[in-house]
Short mmCIF file of C-alpha atoms in Angstrom, two decimals:
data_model
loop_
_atom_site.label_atom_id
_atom_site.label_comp_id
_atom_site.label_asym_id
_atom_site.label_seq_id
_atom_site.Cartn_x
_atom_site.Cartn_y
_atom_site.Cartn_z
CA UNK I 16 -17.10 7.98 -39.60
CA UNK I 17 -17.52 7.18 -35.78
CA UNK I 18 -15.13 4.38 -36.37
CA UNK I 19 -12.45 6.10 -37.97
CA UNK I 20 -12.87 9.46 -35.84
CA UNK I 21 -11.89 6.10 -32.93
CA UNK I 22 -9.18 4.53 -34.53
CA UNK I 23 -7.21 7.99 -34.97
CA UNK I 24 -7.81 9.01 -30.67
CA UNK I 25 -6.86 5.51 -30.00
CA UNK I 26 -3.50 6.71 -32.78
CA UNK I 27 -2.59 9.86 -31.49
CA UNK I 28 -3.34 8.61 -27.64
CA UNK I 29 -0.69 5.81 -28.50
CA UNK I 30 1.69 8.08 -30.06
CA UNK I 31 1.75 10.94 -28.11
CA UNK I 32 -0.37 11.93 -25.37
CA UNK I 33 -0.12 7.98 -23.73
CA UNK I 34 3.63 7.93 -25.05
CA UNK I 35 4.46 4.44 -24.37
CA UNK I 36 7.68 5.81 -22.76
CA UNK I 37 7.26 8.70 -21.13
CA UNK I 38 3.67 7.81 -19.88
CA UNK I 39 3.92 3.69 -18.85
CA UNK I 40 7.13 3.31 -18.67
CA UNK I 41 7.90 0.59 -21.03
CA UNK I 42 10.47 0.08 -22.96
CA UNK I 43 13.02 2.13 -21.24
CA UNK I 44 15.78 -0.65 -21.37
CA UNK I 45 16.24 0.31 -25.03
CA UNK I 46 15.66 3.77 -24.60
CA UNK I 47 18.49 3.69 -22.69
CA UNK I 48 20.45 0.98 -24.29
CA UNK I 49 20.13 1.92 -27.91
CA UNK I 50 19.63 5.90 -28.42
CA UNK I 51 23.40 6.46 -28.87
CA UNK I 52 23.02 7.55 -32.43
CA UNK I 53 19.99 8.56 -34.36
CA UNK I 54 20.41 5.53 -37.54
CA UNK I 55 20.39 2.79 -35.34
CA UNK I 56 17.51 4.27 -32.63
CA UNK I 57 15.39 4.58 -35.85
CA UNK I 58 16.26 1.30 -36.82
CA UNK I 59 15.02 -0.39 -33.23
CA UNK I 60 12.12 1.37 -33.42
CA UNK I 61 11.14 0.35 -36.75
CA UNK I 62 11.72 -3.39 -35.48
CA UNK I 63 9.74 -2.84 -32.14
CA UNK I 64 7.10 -1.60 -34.48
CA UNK I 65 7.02 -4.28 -36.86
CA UNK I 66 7.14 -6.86 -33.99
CA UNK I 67 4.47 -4.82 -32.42
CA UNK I 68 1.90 -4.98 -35.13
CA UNK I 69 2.46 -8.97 -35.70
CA UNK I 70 2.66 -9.77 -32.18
CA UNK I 71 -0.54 -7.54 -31.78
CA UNK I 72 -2.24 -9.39 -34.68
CA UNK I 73 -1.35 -12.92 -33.24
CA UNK I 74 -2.34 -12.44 -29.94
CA UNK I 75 -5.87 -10.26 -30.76
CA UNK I 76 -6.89 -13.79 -33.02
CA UNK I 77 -5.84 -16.09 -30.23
CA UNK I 78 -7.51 -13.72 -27.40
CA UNK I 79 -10.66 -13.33 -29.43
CA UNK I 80 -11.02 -16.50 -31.23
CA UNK I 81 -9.77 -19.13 -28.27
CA UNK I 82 -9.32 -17.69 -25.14
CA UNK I 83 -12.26 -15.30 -23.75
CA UNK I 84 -15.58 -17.02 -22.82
CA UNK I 85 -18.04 -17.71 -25.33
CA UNK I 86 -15.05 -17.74 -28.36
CA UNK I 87 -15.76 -20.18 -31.62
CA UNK I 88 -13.49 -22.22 -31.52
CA UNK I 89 -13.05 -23.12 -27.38
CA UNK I 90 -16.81 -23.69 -27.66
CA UNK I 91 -17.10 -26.00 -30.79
CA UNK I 92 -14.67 -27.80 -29.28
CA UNK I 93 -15.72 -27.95 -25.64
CA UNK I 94 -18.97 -29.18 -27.21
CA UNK I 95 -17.53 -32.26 -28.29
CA UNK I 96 -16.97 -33.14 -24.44
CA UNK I 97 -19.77 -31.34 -22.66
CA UNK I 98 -22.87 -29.19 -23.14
CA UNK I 99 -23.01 -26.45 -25.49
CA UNK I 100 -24.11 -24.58 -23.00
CA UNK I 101 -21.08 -24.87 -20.68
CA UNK I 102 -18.75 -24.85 -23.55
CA UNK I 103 -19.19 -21.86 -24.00
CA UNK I 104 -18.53 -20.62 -20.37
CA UNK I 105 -14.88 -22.00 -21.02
CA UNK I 106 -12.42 -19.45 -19.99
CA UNK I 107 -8.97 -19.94 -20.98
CA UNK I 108 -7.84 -16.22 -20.29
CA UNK I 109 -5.71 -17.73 -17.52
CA UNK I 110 -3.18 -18.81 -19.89
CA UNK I 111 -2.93 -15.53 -21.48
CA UNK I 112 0.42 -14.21 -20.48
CA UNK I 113 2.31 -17.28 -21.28
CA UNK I 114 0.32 -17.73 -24.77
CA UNK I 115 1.48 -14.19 -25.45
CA UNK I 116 4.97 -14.36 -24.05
CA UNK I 117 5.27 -17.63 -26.69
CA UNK I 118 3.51 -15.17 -29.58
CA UNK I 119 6.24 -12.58 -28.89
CA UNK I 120 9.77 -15.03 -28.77
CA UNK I 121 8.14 -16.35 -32.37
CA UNK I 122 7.38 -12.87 -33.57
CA UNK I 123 10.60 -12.21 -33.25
CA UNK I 124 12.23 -15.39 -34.45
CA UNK I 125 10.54 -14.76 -37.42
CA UNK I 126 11.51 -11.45 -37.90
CA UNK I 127 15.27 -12.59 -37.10
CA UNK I 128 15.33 -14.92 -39.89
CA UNK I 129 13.23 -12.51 -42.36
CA UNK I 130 15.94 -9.69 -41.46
CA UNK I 131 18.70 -11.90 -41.68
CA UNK I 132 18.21 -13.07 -45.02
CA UNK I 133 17.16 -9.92 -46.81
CA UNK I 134 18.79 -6.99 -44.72
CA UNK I 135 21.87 -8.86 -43.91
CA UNK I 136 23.77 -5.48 -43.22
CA UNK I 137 21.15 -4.02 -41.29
CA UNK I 138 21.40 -7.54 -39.48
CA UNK I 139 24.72 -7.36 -37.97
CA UNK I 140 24.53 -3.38 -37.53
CA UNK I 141 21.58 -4.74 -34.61
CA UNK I 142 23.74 -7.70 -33.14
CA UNK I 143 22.03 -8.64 -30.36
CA UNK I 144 19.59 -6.35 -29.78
CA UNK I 145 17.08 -7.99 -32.27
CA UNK I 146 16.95 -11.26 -30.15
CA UNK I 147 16.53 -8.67 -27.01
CA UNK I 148 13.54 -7.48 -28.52
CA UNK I 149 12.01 -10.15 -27.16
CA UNK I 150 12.13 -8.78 -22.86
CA UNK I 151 10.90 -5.36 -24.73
CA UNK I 152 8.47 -4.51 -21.78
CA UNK I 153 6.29 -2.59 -24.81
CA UNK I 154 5.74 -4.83 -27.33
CA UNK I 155 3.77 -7.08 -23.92
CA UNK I 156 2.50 -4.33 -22.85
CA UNK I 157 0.63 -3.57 -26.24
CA UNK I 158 -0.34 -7.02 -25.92
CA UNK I 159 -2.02 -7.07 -22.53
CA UNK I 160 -3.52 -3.59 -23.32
CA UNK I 161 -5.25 -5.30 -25.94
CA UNK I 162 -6.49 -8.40 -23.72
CA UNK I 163 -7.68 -5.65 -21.39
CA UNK I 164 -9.67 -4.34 -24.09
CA UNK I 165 -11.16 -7.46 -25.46
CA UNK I 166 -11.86 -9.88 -22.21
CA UNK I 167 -11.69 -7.27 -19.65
CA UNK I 168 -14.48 -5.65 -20.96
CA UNK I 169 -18.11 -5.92 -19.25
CA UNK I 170 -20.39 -5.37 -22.38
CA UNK I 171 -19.13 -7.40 -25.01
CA UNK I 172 -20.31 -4.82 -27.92
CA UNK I 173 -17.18 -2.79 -26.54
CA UNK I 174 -14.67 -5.22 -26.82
CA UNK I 175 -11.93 -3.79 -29.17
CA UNK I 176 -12.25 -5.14 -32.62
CA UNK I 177 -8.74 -5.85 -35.02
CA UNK I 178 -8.63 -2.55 -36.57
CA UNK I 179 -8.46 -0.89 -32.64
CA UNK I 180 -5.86 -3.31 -31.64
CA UNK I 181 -3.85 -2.84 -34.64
CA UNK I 182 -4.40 0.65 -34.32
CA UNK I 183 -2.41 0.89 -30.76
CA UNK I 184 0.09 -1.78 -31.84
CA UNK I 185 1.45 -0.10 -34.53
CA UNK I 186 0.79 3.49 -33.43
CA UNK I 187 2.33 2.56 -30.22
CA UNK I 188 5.44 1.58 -31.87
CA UNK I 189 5.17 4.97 -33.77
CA UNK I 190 5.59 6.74 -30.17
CA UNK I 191 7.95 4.68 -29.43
CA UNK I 192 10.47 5.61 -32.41
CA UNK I 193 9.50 9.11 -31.75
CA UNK I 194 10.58 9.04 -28.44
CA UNK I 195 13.44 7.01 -28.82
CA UNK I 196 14.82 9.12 -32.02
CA UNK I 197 14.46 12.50 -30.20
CA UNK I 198 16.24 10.93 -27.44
CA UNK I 199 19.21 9.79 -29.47
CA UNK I 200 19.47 13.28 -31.04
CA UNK I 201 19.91 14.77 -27.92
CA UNK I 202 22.42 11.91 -26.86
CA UNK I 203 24.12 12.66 -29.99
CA UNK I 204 24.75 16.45 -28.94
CA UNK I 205 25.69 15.62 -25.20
CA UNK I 206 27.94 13.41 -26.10
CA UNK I 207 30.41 16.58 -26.61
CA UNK I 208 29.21 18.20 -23.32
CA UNK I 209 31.14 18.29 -20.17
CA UNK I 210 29.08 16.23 -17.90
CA UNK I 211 30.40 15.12 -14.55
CA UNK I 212 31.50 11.32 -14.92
CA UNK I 213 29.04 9.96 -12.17
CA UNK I 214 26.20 10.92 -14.33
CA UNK I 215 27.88 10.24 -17.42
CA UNK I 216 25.75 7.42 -19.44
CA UNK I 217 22.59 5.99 -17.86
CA UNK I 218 21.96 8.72 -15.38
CA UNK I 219 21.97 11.83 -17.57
CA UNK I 220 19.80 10.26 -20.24
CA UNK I 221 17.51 9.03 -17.22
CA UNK I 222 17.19 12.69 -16.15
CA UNK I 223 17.06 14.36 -20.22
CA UNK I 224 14.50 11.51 -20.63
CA UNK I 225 12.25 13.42 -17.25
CA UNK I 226 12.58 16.90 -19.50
CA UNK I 227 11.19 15.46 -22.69
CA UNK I 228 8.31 13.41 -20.30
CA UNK I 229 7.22 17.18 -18.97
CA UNK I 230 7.48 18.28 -22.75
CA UNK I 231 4.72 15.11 -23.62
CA UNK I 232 2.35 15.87 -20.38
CA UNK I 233 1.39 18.55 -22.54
CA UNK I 234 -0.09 16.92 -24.99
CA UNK I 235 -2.76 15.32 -21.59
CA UNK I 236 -6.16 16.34 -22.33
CA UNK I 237 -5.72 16.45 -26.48
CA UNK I 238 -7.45 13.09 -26.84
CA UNK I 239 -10.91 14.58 -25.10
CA UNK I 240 -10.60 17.49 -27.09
CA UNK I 241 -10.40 16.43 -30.51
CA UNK I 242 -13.13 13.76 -29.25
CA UNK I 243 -15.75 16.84 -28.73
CA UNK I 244 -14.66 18.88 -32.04
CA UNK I 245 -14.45 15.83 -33.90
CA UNK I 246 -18.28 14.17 -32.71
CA UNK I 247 -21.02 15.74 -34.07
CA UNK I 248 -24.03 13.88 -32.81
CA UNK I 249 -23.82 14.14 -29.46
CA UNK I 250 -25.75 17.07 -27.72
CA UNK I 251 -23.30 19.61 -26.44
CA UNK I 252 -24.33 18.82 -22.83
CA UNK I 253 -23.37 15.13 -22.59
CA UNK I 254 -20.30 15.54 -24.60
CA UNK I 255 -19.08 18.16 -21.86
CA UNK I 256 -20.46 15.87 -19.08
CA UNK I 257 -18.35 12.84 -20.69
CA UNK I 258 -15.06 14.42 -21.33
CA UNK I 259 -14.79 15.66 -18.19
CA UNK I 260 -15.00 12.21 -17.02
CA UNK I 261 -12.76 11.32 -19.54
CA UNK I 262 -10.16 14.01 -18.09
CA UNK I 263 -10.24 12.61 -14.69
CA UNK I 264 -7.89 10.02 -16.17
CA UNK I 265 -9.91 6.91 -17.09
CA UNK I 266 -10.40 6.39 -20.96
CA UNK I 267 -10.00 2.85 -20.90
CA UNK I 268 -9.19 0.17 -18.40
CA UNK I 269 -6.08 0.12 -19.08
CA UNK I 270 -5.06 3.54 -20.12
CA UNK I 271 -6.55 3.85 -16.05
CA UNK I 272 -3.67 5.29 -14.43
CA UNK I 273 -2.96 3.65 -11.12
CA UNK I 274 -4.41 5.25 -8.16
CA UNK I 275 -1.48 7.09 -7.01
CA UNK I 276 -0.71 8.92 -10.02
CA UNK I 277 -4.42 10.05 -10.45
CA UNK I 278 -3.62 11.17 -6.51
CA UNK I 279 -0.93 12.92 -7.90
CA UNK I 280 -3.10 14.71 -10.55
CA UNK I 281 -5.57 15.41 -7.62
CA UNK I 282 -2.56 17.59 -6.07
CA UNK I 283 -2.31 19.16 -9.26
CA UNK I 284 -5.55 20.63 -9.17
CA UNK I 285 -5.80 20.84 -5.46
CA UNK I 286 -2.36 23.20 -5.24
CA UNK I 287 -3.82 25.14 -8.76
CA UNK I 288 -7.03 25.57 -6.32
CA UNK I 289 -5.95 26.97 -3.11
CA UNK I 290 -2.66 28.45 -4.01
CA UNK I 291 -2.03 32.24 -4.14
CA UNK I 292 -1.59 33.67 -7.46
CA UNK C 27 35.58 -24.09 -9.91
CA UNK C 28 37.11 -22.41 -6.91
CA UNK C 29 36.65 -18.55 -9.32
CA UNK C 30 33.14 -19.05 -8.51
CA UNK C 31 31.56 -16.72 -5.46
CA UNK C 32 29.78 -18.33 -2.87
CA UNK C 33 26.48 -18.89 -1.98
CA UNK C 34 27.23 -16.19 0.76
CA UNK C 35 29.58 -13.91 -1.63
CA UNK C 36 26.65 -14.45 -4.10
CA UNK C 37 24.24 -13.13 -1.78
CA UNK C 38 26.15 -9.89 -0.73
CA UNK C 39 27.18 -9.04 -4.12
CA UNK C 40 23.49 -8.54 -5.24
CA UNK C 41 22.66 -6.30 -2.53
CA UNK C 42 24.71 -3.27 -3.57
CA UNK C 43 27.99 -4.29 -5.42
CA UNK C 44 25.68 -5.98 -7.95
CA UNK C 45 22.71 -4.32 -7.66
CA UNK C 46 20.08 -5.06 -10.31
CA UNK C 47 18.74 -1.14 -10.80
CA UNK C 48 22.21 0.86 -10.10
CA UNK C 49 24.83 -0.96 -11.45
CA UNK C 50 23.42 -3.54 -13.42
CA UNK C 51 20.42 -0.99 -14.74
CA UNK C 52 18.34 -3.95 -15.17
CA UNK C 53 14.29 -3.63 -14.63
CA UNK C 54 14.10 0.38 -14.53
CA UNK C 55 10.53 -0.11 -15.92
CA UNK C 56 8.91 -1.08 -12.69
CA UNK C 57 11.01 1.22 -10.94
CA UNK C 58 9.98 3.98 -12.83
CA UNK C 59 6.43 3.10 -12.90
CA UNK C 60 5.37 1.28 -9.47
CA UNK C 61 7.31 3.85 -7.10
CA UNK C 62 4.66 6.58 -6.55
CA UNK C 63 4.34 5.27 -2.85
CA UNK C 64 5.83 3.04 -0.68
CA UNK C 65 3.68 0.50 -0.36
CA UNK C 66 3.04 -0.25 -4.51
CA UNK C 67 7.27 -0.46 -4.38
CA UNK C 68 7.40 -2.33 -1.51
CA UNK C 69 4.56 -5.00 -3.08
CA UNK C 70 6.31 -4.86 -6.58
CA UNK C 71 9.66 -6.00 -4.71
CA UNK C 72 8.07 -8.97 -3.08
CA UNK C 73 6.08 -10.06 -6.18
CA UNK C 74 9.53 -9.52 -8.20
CA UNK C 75 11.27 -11.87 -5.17
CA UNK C 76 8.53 -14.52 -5.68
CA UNK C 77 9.15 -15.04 -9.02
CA UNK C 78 13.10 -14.61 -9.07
CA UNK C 79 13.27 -17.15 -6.81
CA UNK C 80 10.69 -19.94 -7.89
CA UNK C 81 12.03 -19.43 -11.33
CA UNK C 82 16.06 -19.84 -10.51
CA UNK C 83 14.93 -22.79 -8.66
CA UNK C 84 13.17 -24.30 -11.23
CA UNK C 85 15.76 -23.63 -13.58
CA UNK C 86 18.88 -24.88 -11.42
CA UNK C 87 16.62 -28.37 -10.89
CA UNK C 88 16.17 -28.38 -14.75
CA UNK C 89 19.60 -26.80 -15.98
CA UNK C 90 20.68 -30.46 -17.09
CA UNK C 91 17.92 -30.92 -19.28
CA UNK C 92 18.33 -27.28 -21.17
CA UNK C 93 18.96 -27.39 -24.90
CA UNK C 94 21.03 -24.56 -25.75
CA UNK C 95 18.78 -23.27 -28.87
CA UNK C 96 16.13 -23.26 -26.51
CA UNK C 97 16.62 -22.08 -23.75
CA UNK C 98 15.78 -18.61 -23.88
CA UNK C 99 12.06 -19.85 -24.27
CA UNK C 100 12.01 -21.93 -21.47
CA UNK C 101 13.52 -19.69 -19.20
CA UNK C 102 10.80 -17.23 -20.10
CA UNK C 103 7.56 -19.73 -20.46
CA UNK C 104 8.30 -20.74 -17.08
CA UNK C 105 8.77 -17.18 -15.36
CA UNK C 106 5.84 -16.55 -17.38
CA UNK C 107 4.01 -19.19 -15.29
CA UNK C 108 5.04 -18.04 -11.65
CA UNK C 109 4.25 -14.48 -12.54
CA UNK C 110 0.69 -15.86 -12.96
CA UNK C 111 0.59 -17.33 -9.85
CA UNK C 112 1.83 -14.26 -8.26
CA UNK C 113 -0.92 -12.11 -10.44
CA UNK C 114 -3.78 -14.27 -9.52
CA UNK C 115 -2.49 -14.71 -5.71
CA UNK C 116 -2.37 -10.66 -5.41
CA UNK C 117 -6.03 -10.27 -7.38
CA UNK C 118 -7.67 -12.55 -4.64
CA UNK C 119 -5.63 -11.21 -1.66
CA UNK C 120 -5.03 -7.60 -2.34
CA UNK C 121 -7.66 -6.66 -4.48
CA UNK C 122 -6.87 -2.93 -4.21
CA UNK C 123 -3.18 -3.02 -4.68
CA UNK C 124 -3.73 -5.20 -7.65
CA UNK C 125 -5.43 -2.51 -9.22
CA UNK C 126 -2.89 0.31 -8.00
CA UNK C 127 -0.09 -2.07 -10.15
CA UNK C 128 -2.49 -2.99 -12.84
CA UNK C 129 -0.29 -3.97 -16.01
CA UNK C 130 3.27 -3.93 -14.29
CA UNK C 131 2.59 -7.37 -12.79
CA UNK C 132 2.15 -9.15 -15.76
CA UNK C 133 5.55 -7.18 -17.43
CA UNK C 134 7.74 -9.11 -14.55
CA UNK C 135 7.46 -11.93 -17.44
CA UNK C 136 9.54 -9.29 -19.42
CA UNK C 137 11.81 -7.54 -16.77
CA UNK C 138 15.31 -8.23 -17.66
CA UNK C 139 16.70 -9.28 -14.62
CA UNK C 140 15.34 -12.31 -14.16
CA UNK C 141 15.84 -13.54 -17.54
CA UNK C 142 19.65 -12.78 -16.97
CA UNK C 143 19.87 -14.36 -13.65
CA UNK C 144 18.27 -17.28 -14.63
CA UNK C 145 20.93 -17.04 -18.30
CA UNK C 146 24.27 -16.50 -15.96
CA UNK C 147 23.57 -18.36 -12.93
CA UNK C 148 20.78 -20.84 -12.22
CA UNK C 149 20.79 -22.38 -15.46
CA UNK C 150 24.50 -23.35 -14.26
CA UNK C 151 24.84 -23.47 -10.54
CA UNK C 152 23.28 -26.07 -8.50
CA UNK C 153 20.02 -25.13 -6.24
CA UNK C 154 21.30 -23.52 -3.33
CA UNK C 155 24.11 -21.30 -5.13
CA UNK C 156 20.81 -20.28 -7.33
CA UNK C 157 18.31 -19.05 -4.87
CA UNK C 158 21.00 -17.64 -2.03
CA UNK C 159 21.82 -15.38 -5.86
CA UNK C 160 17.86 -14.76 -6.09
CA UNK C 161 17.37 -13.81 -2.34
CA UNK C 162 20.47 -11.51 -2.94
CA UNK C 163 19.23 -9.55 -6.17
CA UNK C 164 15.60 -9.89 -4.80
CA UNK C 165 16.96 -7.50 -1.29
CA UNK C 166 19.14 -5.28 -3.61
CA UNK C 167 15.97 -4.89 -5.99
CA UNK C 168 13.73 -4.32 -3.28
CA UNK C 169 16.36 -1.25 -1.66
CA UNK C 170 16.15 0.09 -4.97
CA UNK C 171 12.43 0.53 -5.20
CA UNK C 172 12.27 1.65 -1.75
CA UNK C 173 15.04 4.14 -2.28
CA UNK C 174 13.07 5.49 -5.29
CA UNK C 175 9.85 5.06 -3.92
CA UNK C 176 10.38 6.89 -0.42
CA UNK C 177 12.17 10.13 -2.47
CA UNK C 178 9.06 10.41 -4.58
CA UNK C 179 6.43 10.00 -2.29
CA UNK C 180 8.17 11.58 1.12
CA UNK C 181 8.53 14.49 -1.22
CA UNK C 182 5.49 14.30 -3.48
CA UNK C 183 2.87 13.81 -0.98
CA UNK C 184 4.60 14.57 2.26
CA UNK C 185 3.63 10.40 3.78
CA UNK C 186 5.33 7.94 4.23
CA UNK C 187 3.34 4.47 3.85
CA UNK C 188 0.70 6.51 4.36
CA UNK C 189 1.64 8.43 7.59
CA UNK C 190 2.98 11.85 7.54
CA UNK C 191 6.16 12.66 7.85
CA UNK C 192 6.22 16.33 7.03
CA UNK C 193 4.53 19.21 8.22
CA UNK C 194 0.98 19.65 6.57
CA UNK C 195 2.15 23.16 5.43
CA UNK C 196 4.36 21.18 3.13
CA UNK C 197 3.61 22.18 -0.45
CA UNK C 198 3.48 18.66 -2.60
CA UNK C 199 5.88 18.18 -5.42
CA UNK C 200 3.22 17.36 -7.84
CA UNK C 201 6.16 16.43 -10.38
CA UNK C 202 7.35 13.68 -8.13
CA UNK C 203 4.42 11.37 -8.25
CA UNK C 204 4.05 12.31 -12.20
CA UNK C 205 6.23 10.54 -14.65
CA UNK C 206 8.99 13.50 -15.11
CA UNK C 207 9.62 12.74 -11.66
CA UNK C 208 10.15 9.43 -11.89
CA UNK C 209 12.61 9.35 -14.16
CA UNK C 210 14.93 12.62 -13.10
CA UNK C 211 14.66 11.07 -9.22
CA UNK C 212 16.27 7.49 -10.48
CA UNK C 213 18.77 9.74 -12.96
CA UNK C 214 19.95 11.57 -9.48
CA UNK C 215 20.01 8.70 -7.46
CA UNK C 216 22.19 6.66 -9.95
CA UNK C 217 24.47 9.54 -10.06
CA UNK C 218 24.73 9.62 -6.53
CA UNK C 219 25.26 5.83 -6.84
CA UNK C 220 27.61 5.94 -9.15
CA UNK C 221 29.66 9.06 -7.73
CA UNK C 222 29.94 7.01 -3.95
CA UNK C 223 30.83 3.40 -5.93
CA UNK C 224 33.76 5.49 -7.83
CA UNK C 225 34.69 7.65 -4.81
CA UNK C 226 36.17 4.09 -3.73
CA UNK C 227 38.19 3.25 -6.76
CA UNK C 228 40.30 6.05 -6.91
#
């Protein structure tokens, strides 16, 4: 029960509340690039999503099964040239990035061809955007959330098992299409507006794009919520004590936000605090 | 080959008439995300410079060797290894600031522009035509961040690099160091951008 009451905060905090867009920032080239009309936004986000989940897959075996200290298959066979012992101190996590770089380019190779031969209209509608998938900043980013999660971890009995990693990936991608689909919607409709012709194009979607992030900051603070309606073991004193530690920005390493937007979250509070109302 | 700009014209161009984040709208991710202060944007920029120009001059000593299917690949495997160096040279040296980027290092493997000026010009110029291009970008990158960056934190938190620069009575934009901010400050400076590049071409 535990385990599914986690996989469905890690869901909804992928989805919604830690939008991949409008929260870390990745995969705004597309967002910008490919939310003209609704069909074909839906379509790139159902192809981030897919490459997503695989690439997630791929590089959760590989991080867990070669490349932390102490994985099978590094140590049985680093045994072969030294101790068992210091096989399994082998680290390999320094070739991460490039390992998962090569995961993604095959991900979507694959893909390319699988598309290609059984949607070949949906295939040309894309073009080139399916090889572009590729320098998606979000389908790396799910990736190195999930190394974070797995080597970056100091008790290994947290690190993030598949069914957490697959969670993000895919749920992640689901956040993604949201965000993406609204966005072409309202591209759709200000395409027939009278907008001044500096900020016609990449500068008006940049600034519609800052509306719809102040719409998802509301969702901040659902995740700890639906943690303490949802747990019912927990006395009601440490729950409190933990969520509010939880609120302070820090659920994960990763979903850490850097320093200076926790700062700016400290203003927040600070202004709500000692302004006059 | 006398269509081609200059080392020097190539150097100029990336600054403004080229640049990566206006015109070209190329790596908005780090720009969006890195430019709560100064200093993170001013770090980014160099880290980003590193790697554009180790990688265009590998590539530009290897473009002879480059098989056209694969290319792509070996573009990215071997930005993919600088930006390592650069991620494990900033974790020992600036521990802190490390941290304050956390995953946005790692995504230079993915940020556009130096896949596509590795695609258009080192991978067909020789060396010195390819990193005079990557100093070029690298400078109009780095004015971008800055620009960004010293909006959102000048009005966000009233410092600049850490010193003040307005009175304290100055009541912080929250927004600007929170992601709404981020985007609608680059969406108004990229108007502005635009509006003084097509004041000219009238």
């Amino acid at each position: 029960m535990n385990y599914f009451i986690d996989i469905m905060l890690i869901a909804i905090g992928a989805a919604l509340i830690n939008n991949f867009i409008f929260y870390y920032f990745v995969g705004i080239c597309p967002f910008i690039g490919v939310s003209r009309n609704v069909d074909m936004a839906f379509g790139m986000g159902c192809a981030v999503t897919f490459v997503m989940s695989i690439a997630a897959f791929v590089s959760w075996t590989i991080t867990s099964l070669v490349l932390i200290p102490g994985a099978p298959i590094s140590s049985y066979i680093g045994a072969f040239f030294m101790t068992a012992e210091n096989a399994q101190k082998i680290d390999l996590t320094i070739l991460s990035y490039i390992i998962y770089i090569f995961v993604i380019a095959s991900s979507v190779q694959f893909v390319e061809m699988y598309v290609r031969k059984f949607f070949p209209s949906l295939y040309k509608s894309f073009g080139v955007f399916l090889p572009l998938i590729t320098t998606n900043c979000a389908i790396l980013f799910a990736c190195l959330t999930i190394m974070s999660h797995v080597s970056g971890v100091e008790n290994p009995a947290d690190a993030w098992d598949l069914g957490r990693a697959l969670s993000l990936a895919f749920f992640g991608g689901v956040g993604f299409t949201i965000a993406i689909v609204v966005m072409a919607g309202i591209r759709e409709e200000l395409d027939l507006c009278d907008i001044p012709k500096p900020f016609k194009g990449a500068a008006i979607t940049l600034v519609v794009g800052g509306i719809l992030a102040f719409a998802f900051m509301g969702f901040t603070g659902v995740n700890s919520g639906l943690r303490k309606a949802l747990t019912f073991d927990e006395p009601a004193a440490q729950v409190e004590q933990d969520e509010s530690a939880k609120d302070r920005g820090s659920q994960g390493r990763i979903n850490e936000m850097p320093a200076e937007l926790v700062a700016g979250e400290k203003v927040l509070k600070l202004n709500a605090r000692t302004s006059v109302r | 080959m006398a269509d081609q700009p200059t080392p020097l014209e190539r150097f100029i161009q990336g600054i403004l008439p080229e640049n990566p984040v206006y015109r070209q709208l190329l790596g908005l991710c780090p720009t969006l995300a890195v430019t709560n202060s100064m200093k993170a944007a001013v770090t980014m920029a160099a880290a980003v410079a590193f790697v554009l120009l180790c990688a265009n001059m590998v590539t530009s000593l290897i473009r002879n060797l480059l098989k056209p299917h694969l290319r792509i690949v070996v573009f990215t495997l071997t930005i993919a290894t600088f930006v390592t160096i650069a991620d494990r040279l900033l974790a020992a040296y600036m521990y802190q600031m490390s941290k304050t980027l956390g995953p946005y290092i790692p995504l230079i493997i993915v940020n556009c522009l130096i896949i596509c000026r590795c695609e258009v010009c080192a991978s067909k110029q020789p060396v010195f035509t390819a990193i005079s291009d990557a100093a070029g970008q690298s400078l109009g990158y780095g004015l971008a961040l800055a620009s960004v960056a010293g909006v959102r934190e000048i009005l966000g938190t009233g410092m600049f690099f850490g010193f003040r620069v307005l009175p304290a009575t100055w009541p912080d934009w929250a927004v600007m160091v929170l992601p709404p901010g981020a985007f609608i400050t680059l969406g108004l400076l990229l108007g502005a951008v635009n509006w003084y590049s097509g004041r000219g071409a009238k």
